[in-house]
mmCIF file of C-alpha atoms in Angstrom:
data_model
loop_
_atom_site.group_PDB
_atom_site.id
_atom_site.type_symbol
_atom_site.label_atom_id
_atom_site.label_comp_id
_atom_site.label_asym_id
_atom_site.label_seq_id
_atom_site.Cartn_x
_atom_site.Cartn_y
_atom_site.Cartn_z
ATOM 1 C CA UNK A 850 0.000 0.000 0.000
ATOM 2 C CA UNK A 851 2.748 2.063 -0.864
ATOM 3 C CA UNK A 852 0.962 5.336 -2.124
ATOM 4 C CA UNK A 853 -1.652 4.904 0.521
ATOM 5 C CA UNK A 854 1.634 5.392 3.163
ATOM 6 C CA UNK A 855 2.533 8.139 1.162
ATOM 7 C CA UNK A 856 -1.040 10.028 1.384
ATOM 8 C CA UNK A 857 -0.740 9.594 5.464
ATOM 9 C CA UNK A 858 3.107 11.092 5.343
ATOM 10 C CA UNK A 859 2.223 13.969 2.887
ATOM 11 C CA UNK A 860 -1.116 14.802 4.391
ATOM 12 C CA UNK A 861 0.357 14.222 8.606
ATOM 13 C CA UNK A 862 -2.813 12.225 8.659
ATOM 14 C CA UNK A 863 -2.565 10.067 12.649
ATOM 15 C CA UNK A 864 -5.995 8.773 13.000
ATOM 16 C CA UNK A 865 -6.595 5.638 13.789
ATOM 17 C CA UNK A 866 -7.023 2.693 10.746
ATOM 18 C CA UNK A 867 -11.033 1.762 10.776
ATOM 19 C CA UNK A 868 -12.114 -1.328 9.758
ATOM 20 C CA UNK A 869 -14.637 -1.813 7.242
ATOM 21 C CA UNK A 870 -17.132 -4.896 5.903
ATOM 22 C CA UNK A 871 -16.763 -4.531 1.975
ATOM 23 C CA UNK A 872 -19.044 -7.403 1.287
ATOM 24 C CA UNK A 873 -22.617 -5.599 0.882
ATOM 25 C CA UNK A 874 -21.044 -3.237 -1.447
ATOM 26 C CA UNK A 875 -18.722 -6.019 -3.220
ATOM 27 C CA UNK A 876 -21.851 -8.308 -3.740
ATOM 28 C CA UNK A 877 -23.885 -5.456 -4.913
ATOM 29 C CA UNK A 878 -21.487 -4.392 -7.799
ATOM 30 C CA UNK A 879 -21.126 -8.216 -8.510
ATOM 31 C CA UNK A 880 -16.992 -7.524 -7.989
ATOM 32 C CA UNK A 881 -14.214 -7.069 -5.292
ATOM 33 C CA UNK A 882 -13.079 -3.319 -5.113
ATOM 34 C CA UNK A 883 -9.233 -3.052 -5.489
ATOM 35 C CA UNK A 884 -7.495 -3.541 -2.085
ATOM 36 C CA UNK A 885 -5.891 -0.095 -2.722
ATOM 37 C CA UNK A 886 -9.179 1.668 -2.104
ATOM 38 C CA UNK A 887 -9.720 -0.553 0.984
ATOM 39 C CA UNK A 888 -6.792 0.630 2.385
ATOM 40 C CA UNK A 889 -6.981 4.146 1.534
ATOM 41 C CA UNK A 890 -10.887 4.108 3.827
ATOM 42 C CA UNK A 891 -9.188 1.797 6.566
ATOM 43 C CA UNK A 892 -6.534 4.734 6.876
ATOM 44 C CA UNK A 893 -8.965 7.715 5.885
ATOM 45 C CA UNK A 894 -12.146 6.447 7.553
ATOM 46 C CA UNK A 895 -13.682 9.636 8.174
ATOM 47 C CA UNK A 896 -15.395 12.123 6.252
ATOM 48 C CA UNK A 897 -13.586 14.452 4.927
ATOM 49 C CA UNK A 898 -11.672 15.647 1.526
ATOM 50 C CA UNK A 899 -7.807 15.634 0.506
ATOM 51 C CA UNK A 900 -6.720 19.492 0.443
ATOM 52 C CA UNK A 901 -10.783 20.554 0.729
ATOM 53 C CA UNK A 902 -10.414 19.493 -3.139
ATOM 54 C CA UNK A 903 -10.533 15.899 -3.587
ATOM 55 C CA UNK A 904 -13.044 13.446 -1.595
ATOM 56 C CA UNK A 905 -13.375 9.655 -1.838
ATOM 57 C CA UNK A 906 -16.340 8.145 -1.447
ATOM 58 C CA UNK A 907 -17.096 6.076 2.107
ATOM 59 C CA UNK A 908 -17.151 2.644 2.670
ATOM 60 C CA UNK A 909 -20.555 3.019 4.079
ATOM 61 C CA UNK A 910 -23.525 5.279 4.617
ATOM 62 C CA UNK A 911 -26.828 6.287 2.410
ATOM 63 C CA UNK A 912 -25.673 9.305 0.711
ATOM 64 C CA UNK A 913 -22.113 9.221 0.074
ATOM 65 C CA UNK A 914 -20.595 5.857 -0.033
ATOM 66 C CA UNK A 915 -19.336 3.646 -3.420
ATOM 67 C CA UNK A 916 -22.318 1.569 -2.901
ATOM 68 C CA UNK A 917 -24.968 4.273 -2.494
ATOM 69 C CA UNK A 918 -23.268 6.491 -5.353
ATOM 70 C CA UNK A 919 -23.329 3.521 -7.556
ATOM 71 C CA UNK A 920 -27.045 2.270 -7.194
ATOM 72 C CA UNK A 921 -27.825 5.990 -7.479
ATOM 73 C CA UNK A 922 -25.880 6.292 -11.033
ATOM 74 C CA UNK A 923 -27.417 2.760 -12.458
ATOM 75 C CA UNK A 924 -30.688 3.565 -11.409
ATOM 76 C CA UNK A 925 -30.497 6.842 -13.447
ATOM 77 C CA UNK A 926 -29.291 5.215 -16.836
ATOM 78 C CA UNK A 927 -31.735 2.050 -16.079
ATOM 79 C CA UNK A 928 -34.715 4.535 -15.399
ATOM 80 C CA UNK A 929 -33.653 6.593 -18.530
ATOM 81 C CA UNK A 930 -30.914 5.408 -21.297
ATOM 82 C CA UNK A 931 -30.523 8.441 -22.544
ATOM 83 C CA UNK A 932 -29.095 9.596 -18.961
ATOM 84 C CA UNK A 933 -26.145 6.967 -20.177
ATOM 85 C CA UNK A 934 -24.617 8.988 -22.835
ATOM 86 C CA UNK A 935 -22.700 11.128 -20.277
ATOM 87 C CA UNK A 936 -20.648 7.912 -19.647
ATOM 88 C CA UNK A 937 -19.825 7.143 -22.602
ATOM 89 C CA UNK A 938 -17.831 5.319 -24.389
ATOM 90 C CA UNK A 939 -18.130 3.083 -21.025
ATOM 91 C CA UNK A 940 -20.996 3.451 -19.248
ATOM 92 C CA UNK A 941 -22.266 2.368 -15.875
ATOM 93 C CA UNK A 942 -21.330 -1.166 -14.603
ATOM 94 C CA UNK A 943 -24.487 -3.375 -14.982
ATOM 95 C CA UNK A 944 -26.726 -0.435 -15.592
ATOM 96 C CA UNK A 945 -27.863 -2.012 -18.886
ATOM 97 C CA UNK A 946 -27.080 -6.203 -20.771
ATOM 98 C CA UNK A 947 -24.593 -4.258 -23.205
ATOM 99 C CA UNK A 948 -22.135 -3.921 -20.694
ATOM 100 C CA UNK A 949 -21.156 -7.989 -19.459
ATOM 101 C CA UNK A 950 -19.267 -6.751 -16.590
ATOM 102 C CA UNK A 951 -17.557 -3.711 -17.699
ATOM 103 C CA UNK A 952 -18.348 -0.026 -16.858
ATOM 104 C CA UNK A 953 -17.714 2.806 -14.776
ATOM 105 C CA UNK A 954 -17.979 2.191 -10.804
ATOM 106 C CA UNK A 955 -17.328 5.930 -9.387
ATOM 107 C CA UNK A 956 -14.666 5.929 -6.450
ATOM 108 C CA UNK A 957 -14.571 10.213 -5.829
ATOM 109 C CA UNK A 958 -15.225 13.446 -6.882
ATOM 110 C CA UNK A 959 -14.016 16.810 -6.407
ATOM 111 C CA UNK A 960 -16.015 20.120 -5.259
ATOM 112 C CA UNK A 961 -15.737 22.009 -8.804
ATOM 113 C CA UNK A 962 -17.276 18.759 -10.551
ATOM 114 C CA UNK A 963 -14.343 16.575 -11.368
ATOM 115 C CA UNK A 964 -15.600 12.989 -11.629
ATOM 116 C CA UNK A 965 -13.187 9.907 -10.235
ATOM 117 C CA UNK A 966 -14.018 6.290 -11.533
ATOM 118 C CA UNK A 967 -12.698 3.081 -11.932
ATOM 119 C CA UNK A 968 -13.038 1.533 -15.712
ATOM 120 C CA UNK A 969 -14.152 -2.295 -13.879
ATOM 121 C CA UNK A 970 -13.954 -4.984 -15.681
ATOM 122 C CA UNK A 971 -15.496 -8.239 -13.119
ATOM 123 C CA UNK A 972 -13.085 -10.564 -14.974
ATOM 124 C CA UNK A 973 -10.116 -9.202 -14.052
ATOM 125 C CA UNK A 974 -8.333 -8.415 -11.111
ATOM 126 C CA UNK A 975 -9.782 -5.166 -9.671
ATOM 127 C CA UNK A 976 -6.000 -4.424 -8.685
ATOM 128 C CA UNK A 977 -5.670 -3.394 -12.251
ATOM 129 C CA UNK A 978 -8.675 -1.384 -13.172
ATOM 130 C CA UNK A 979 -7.541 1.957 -14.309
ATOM 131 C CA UNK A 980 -8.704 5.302 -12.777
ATOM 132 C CA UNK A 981 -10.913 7.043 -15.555
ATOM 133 C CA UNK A 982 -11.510 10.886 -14.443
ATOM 134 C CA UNK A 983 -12.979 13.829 -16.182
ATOM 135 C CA UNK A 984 -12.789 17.394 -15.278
ATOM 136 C CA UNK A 985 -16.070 18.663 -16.101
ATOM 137 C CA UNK A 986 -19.435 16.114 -16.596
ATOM 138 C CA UNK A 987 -19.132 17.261 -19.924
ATOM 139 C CA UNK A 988 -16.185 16.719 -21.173
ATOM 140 C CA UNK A 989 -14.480 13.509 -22.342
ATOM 141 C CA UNK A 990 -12.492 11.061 -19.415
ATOM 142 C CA UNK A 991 -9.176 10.200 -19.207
ATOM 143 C CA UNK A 992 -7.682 7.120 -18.506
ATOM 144 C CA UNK A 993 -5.037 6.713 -16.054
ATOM 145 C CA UNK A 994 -3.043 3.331 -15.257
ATOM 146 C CA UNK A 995 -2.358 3.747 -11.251
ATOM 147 C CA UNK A 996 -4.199 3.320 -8.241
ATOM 148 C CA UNK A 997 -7.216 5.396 -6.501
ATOM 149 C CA UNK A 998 -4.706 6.393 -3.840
ATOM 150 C CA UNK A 999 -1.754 6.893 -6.526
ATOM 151 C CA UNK A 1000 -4.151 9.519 -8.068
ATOM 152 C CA UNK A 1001 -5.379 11.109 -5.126
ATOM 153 C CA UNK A 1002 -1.204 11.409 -4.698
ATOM 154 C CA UNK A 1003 -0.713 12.977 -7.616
ATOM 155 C CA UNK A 1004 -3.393 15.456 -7.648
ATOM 156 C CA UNK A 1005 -2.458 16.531 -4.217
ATOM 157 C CA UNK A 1006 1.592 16.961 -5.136
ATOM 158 C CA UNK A 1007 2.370 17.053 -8.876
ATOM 159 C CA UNK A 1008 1.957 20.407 -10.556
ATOM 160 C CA UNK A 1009 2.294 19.177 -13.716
ATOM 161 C CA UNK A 1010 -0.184 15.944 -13.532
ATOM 162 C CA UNK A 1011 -3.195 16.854 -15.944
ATOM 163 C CA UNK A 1012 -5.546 19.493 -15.607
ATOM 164 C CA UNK A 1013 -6.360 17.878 -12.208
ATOM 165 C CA UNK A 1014 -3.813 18.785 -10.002
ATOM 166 C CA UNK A 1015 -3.989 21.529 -6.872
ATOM 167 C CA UNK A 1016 -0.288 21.216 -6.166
ATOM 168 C CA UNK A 1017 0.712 24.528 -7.463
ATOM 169 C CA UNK A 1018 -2.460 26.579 -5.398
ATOM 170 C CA UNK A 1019 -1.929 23.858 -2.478
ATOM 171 C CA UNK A 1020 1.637 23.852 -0.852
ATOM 172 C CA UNK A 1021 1.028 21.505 1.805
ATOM 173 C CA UNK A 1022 -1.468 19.030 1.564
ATOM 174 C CA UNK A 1023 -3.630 18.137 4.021
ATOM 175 C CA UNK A 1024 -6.829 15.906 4.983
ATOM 176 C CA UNK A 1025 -9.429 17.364 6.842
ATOM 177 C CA UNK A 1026 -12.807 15.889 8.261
ATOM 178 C CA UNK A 1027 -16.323 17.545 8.346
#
């Protein structure tokens, strides 16, 4: 969990690790979430957001969790198709049969509207789903290979990583709780 142990060090985060029963969500989505992401709740259990820029979605609750976020989205596209065209080209795990285990399963979000996601596939190890992440809801995504928490990392410390990062108006990141 390498870039989860560099989010506590570069953030000074010292609570302590929660532990968290993934298998409600996990049976839900029909897939394991990538132990990354585990980690990264188990360390950063409470609410809060990286920087007040970047928040990841809980392990559990009604509004604001993975689970919760996810019905919420497949419900939408289900209840109306054309609500799926803002995912495209990959739309909403199991929100519709053209999808066999691929889609979008939405991991965070940011407060001016970027969009965090995971590009699942069920048949392959969730430790290798790429981060797919957009800037505005209407704009296209982009794909990046790394981790939830390697992302998070990068957004908080990277100047130069994508139109994403807050490293040059952010000197210091932080993690604080609401």
């Amino acid at each position: 969990m390498e870039w989860v142990d560099r989010l506590v060090a570069v953030t000074g985060w010292s609570a302590e690790p929660v532990e968290f029963d993934w298998s409600g969500t996990e049976r839900a989505l029909g897939a394991r979430l990538p132990a990354d992401f585990k980690e990264l709740r188990r360390r950063f259990a409470e609410w809060g957001a990286f920087s007040d820029h970047v928040l990841v979605l809980e392990a559990q609750g009604d509004t604001e969790s993975v689970l919760a976020n996810y019905e919420s989205l497949r419900r939408s596209v289900r209840g109306n198709p054309d609500n799926g065209r803002i995912f495209e080209p990959f739309g909403i795990l199991g929100a519709n049969d053209e999808s066999k285990g691929k889609g979008l399963v939405q991991w965070g979000y940011s407060f001016i509207e970027e969009e965090y996601y995971w590009l699942a596939d069920t048949s392959q190890d969730p430790s290798t789903w790429p981060v797919v992440a957009r800037v505005d809801p209407l704009e296209p995504f982009q794909r990046f290979d790394m981790t939830a928490s390697e992302f998070v990392y990068r957004v908080l410390t990277e100047a130069e990583f994508s139109a994403f990062s807050v490293a040059a108006t952010i000197e210091t990141p932080y993690y604080r709780t609401f």
